[in-house]
Amino acid sequence: LNAMLVPVFMILSILNGKQSLATEVGIIPGVFLLLTQLFSANARSLLIYNKSEKLFQEFFFSRLLLGLIFLLVLLILCYFLRYFDNFFLLLFLVISAYLSWTLELIISSHEKYESYLINKVITIVSISVYLVLIVTFALNGNLTNVIAFYTFFQIFLLVYHYNFNVVNFFKVIKFFTKRQIKDLLPLLSSFSNISAVIFWRFSILFLVGKETASLFFASFAIASFSGSIFNNFISQSIM
């Protein structure tokens, strides 16, 4: 539920006749989601088998830092392309995807220690937001307010969990750099796969236009759903 907001929002947009909005969601928040998957491969597994609070905080801060870089690059791209009509809605969706990526570590940590209260709260709020989104789409209401509420809920959770006294900023940079150099070859193989998806998304957008591109994006999201669920979540539990 934590990772499904962007594809669910895109599919709901198409079902409610908002193909142009669906394409914008597939390009900006959708590409951000793909980039975060590049750096998600082993973090959950490492946290499950390592009880170090420091390691958790280092991963936590690294994701905040890297996600912020991705966020700024996409916003600059969005500004210069001037191709998007729903800037603030896309902004909140990208920030929500960014926060969801970091919340993934918090959820994993609570799973590891079997402290399920926070995860139950996240589950209840997520389901509620999805239901409200369905109703808001049907009534043609203000979608930005719904996503903004969910974003502020995620910010609250992050502030609640992050201990700013645990990790030195420069040590986190060193930790992040060392780990990415160590994982360079696996990273490159993952990047080649994800960069191909990003390339065809932009290609389809400029070749067939917003209205038709959204159908391709939604088809891809539905077709890859089972593989994404297994690769990103079930396989971690098996490991």
mmCIF file with all atom_site columns, C-alpha atoms in Angstrom, residues 46-129:
data_model
loop_
_atom_site.group_PDB
_atom_site.id
_atom_site.type_symbol
_atom_site.label_atom_id
_atom_site.label_alt_id
_atom_site.label_comp_id
_atom_site.label_asym_id
_atom_site.label_entity_id
_atom_site.label_seq_id
_atom_site.pdbx_PDB_ins_code
_atom_site.Cartn_x
_atom_site.Cartn_y
_atom_site.Cartn_z
_atom_site.occupancy
_atom_site.B_iso_or_equiv
_atom_site.pdbx_formal_charge
_atom_site.auth_seq_id
_atom_site.auth_comp_id
_atom_site.auth_asym_id
_atom_site.auth_atom_id
_atom_site.pdbx_PDB_model_num
ATOM 1  C CA . LEU A 1 46  ? 20.231 -5.650 5.070   1.00 0.00 ? 46  LEU A CA 1
ATOM 2  C CA . LEU A 1 47  ? 17.995 -3.976 7.635   1.00 0.00 ? 47  LEU A CA 1
ATOM 3  C CA . ILE A 1 48  ? 16.076 -7.185 8.364   1.00 0.00 ? 48  ILE A CA 1
ATOM 4  C CA . TYR A 1 49  ? 19.307 -9.024 9.266   1.00 0.00 ? 49  TYR A CA 1
ATOM 5  C CA . ASN A 1 50  ? 21.135 -6.157 10.987  1.00 0.00 ? 50  ASN A CA 1
ATOM 6  C CA . LYS A 1 51  ? 20.021 -4.752 14.316  1.00 0.00 ? 51  LYS A CA 1
ATOM 7  C CA . SER A 1 52  ? 22.242 -1.664 14.205  1.00 0.00 ? 52  SER A CA 1
ATOM 8  C CA . GLU A 1 53  ? 20.295 1.537  14.803  1.00 0.00 ? 53  GLU A CA 1
ATOM 9  C CA . LYS A 1 54  ? 23.145 3.458  13.195  1.00 0.00 ? 54  LYS A CA 1
ATOM 10 C CA . LEU A 1 55  ? 22.847 1.473  9.946   1.00 0.00 ? 55  LEU A CA 1
ATOM 11 C CA . PHE A 1 56  ? 19.115 2.209  9.845   1.00 0.00 ? 56  PHE A CA 1
ATOM 12 C CA . GLN A 1 57  ? 19.712 5.941  10.309  1.00 0.00 ? 57  GLN A CA 1
ATOM 13 C CA . GLU A 1 58  ? 22.453 5.955  7.659   1.00 0.00 ? 58  GLU A CA 1
ATOM 14 C CA . PHE A 1 59  ? 20.169 4.284  5.108   1.00 0.00 ? 59  PHE A CA 1
ATOM 15 C CA . PHE A 1 60  ? 17.366 6.606  6.211   1.00 0.00 ? 60  PHE A CA 1
ATOM 16 C CA . PHE A 1 61  ? 19.395 9.783  5.727   1.00 0.00 ? 61  PHE A CA 1
ATOM 17 C CA . SER A 1 62  ? 20.956 8.495  2.475   1.00 0.00 ? 62  SER A CA 1
ATOM 18 C CA . ARG A 1 63  ? 17.482 8.027  0.983   1.00 0.00 ? 63  ARG A CA 1
ATOM 19 C CA . LEU A 1 64  ? 16.404 11.478 2.124   1.00 0.00 ? 64  LEU A CA 1
ATOM 20 C CA . LEU A 1 65  ? 19.498 12.968 0.483   1.00 0.00 ? 65  LEU A CA 1
ATOM 21 C CA . LEU A 1 66  ? 19.387 10.992 -2.773  1.00 0.00 ? 66  LEU A CA 1
ATOM 22 C CA . GLY A 1 67  ? 15.617 11.393 -3.094  1.00 0.00 ? 67  GLY A CA 1
ATOM 23 C CA . LEU A 1 68  ? 15.975 15.147 -2.695  1.00 0.00 ? 68  LEU A CA 1
ATOM 24 C CA . ILE A 1 69  ? 18.453 15.215 -5.600  1.00 0.00 ? 69  ILE A CA 1
ATOM 25 C CA . PHE A 1 70  ? 16.038 13.210 -7.801  1.00 0.00 ? 70  PHE A CA 1
ATOM 26 C CA . LEU A 1 71  ? 13.200 15.522 -6.735  1.00 0.00 ? 71  LEU A CA 1
ATOM 27 C CA . LEU A 1 72  ? 15.077 18.699 -7.691  1.00 0.00 ? 72  LEU A CA 1
ATOM 28 C CA . VAL A 1 73  ? 16.167 17.276 -11.079 1.00 0.00 ? 73  VAL A CA 1
ATOM 29 C CA . LEU A 1 74  ? 12.595 16.283 -11.973 1.00 0.00 ? 74  LEU A CA 1
ATOM 30 C CA . LEU A 1 75  ? 11.188 19.658 -10.901 1.00 0.00 ? 75  LEU A CA 1
ATOM 31 C CA . ILE A 1 76  ? 13.762 21.456 -13.070 1.00 0.00 ? 76  ILE A CA 1
ATOM 32 C CA . LEU A 1 77  ? 12.868 19.146 -15.967 1.00 0.00 ? 77  LEU A CA 1
ATOM 33 C CA . CYS A 1 78  ? 9.163  19.816 -15.397 1.00 0.00 ? 78  CYS A CA 1
ATOM 34 C CA . TYR A 1 79  ? 9.784  23.591 -15.376 1.00 0.00 ? 79  TYR A CA 1
ATOM 35 C CA . PHE A 1 80  ? 11.795 23.694 -18.608 1.00 0.00 ? 80  PHE A CA 1
ATOM 36 C CA . LEU A 1 81  ? 9.568  21.298 -20.556 1.00 0.00 ? 81  LEU A CA 1
ATOM 37 C CA . ARG A 1 82  ? 6.489  23.403 -19.699 1.00 0.00 ? 82  ARG A CA 1
ATOM 38 C CA . TYR A 1 83  ? 4.433  20.423 -20.793 1.00 0.00 ? 83  TYR A CA 1
ATOM 39 C CA . PHE A 1 84  ? 2.467  19.857 -17.628 1.00 0.00 ? 84  PHE A CA 1
ATOM 40 C CA . ASP A 1 85  ? -0.870 21.409 -16.613 1.00 0.00 ? 85  ASP A CA 1
ATOM 41 C CA . ASN A 1 86  ? -1.147 20.044 -13.057 1.00 0.00 ? 86  ASN A CA 1
ATOM 42 C CA . PHE A 1 87  ? 2.089  21.259 -11.498 1.00 0.00 ? 87  PHE A CA 1
ATOM 43 C CA . PHE A 1 88  ? 1.066  21.339 -7.819  1.00 0.00 ? 88  PHE A CA 1
ATOM 44 C CA . LEU A 1 89  ? -0.691 17.975 -7.965  1.00 0.00 ? 89  LEU A CA 1
ATOM 45 C CA . LEU A 1 90  ? 2.395  16.437 -9.604  1.00 0.00 ? 90  LEU A CA 1
ATOM 46 C CA . LEU A 1 91  ? 4.594  18.131 -7.010  1.00 0.00 ? 91  LEU A CA 1
ATOM 47 C CA . PHE A 1 92  ? 2.694  16.546 -4.114  1.00 0.00 ? 92  PHE A CA 1
ATOM 48 C CA . LEU A 1 93  ? 2.683  13.153 -5.868  1.00 0.00 ? 93  LEU A CA 1
ATOM 49 C CA . VAL A 1 94  ? 6.462  13.262 -6.381  1.00 0.00 ? 94  VAL A CA 1
ATOM 50 C CA . ILE A 1 95  ? 7.041  14.324 -2.754  1.00 0.00 ? 95  ILE A CA 1
ATOM 51 C CA . SER A 1 96  ? 4.712  11.540 -1.605  1.00 0.00 ? 96  SER A CA 1
ATOM 52 C CA . ALA A 1 97  ? 6.646  8.978  -3.715  1.00 0.00 ? 97  ALA A CA 1
ATOM 53 C CA . TYR A 1 98  ? 9.878  10.355 -2.226  1.00 0.00 ? 98  TYR A CA 1
ATOM 54 C CA . LEU A 1 99  ? 8.556  10.005 1.327   1.00 0.00 ? 99  LEU A CA 1
ATOM 55 C CA . SER A 1 100 ? 7.110  6.534  0.602   1.00 0.00 ? 100 SER A CA 1
ATOM 56 C CA . TRP A 1 101 ? 10.551 5.372  -0.488  1.00 0.00 ? 101 TRP A CA 1
ATOM 57 C CA . THR A 1 102 ? 11.997 6.441  2.858   1.00 0.00 ? 102 THR A CA 1
ATOM 58 C CA . LEU A 1 103 ? 9.005  5.115  4.810   1.00 0.00 ? 103 LEU A CA 1
ATOM 59 C CA . GLU A 1 104 ? 9.762  1.706  3.299   1.00 0.00 ? 104 GLU A CA 1
ATOM 60 C CA . LEU A 1 105 ? 12.731 1.493  5.710   1.00 0.00 ? 105 LEU A CA 1
ATOM 61 C CA . ILE A 1 106 ? 10.562 2.406  8.705   1.00 0.00 ? 106 ILE A CA 1
ATOM 62 C CA . ILE A 1 107 ? 7.962  -0.219 7.776   1.00 0.00 ? 107 ILE A CA 1
ATOM 63 C CA . SER A 1 108 ? 10.729 -2.834 7.379   1.00 0.00 ? 108 SER A CA 1
ATOM 64 C CA . SER A 1 109 ? 12.156 -1.909 10.767  1.00 0.00 ? 109 SER A CA 1
ATOM 65 C CA . HIS A 1 110 ? 8.783  -2.356 12.481  1.00 0.00 ? 110 HIS A CA 1
ATOM 66 C CA . GLU A 1 111 ? 8.280  -5.676 10.682  1.00 0.00 ? 111 GLU A CA 1
ATOM 67 C CA . LYS A 1 112 ? 11.680 -6.865 11.925  1.00 0.00 ? 112 LYS A CA 1
ATOM 68 C CA . TYR A 1 113 ? 10.923 -6.055 15.573  1.00 0.00 ? 113 TYR A CA 1
ATOM 69 C CA . GLU A 1 114 ? 7.263  -7.110 15.255  1.00 0.00 ? 114 GLU A CA 1
ATOM 70 C CA . SER A 1 115 ? 6.114  -3.697 16.498  1.00 0.00 ? 115 SER A CA 1
ATOM 71 C CA . TYR A 1 116 ? 3.086  -3.494 14.246  1.00 0.00 ? 116 TYR A CA 1
ATOM 72 C CA . LEU A 1 117 ? 1.217  -0.457 15.657  1.00 0.00 ? 117 LEU A CA 1
ATOM 73 C CA . ILE A 1 118 ? 2.809  2.081  13.276  1.00 0.00 ? 118 ILE A CA 1
ATOM 74 C CA . ASN A 1 119 ? 2.353  -0.286 10.323  1.00 0.00 ? 119 ASN A CA 1
ATOM 75 C CA . LYS A 1 120 ? -1.323 -0.711 11.208  1.00 0.00 ? 120 LYS A CA 1
ATOM 76 C CA . VAL A 1 121 ? -1.716 3.078  11.280  1.00 0.00 ? 121 VAL A CA 1
ATOM 77 C CA . ILE A 1 122 ? 0.017  3.383  7.873   1.00 0.00 ? 122 ILE A CA 1
ATOM 78 C CA . THR A 1 123 ? -2.223 0.624  6.468   1.00 0.00 ? 123 THR A CA 1
ATOM 79 C CA . ILE A 1 124 ? -5.454 2.215  7.740   1.00 0.00 ? 124 ILE A CA 1
ATOM 80 C CA . VAL A 1 125 ? -4.497 5.704  6.504   1.00 0.00 ? 125 VAL A CA 1
ATOM 81 C CA . SER A 1 126 ? -3.361 4.337  3.109   1.00 0.00 ? 126 SER A CA 1
ATOM 82 C CA . ILE A 1 127 ? -6.593 2.419  2.543   1.00 0.00 ? 127 ILE A CA 1
ATOM 83 C CA . SER A 1 128 ? -8.596 5.478  3.600   1.00 0.00 ? 128 SER A CA 1
ATOM 84 C CA . VAL A 1 129 ? -6.679 7.704  1.165   1.00 0.00 ? 129 VAL A CA 1
#
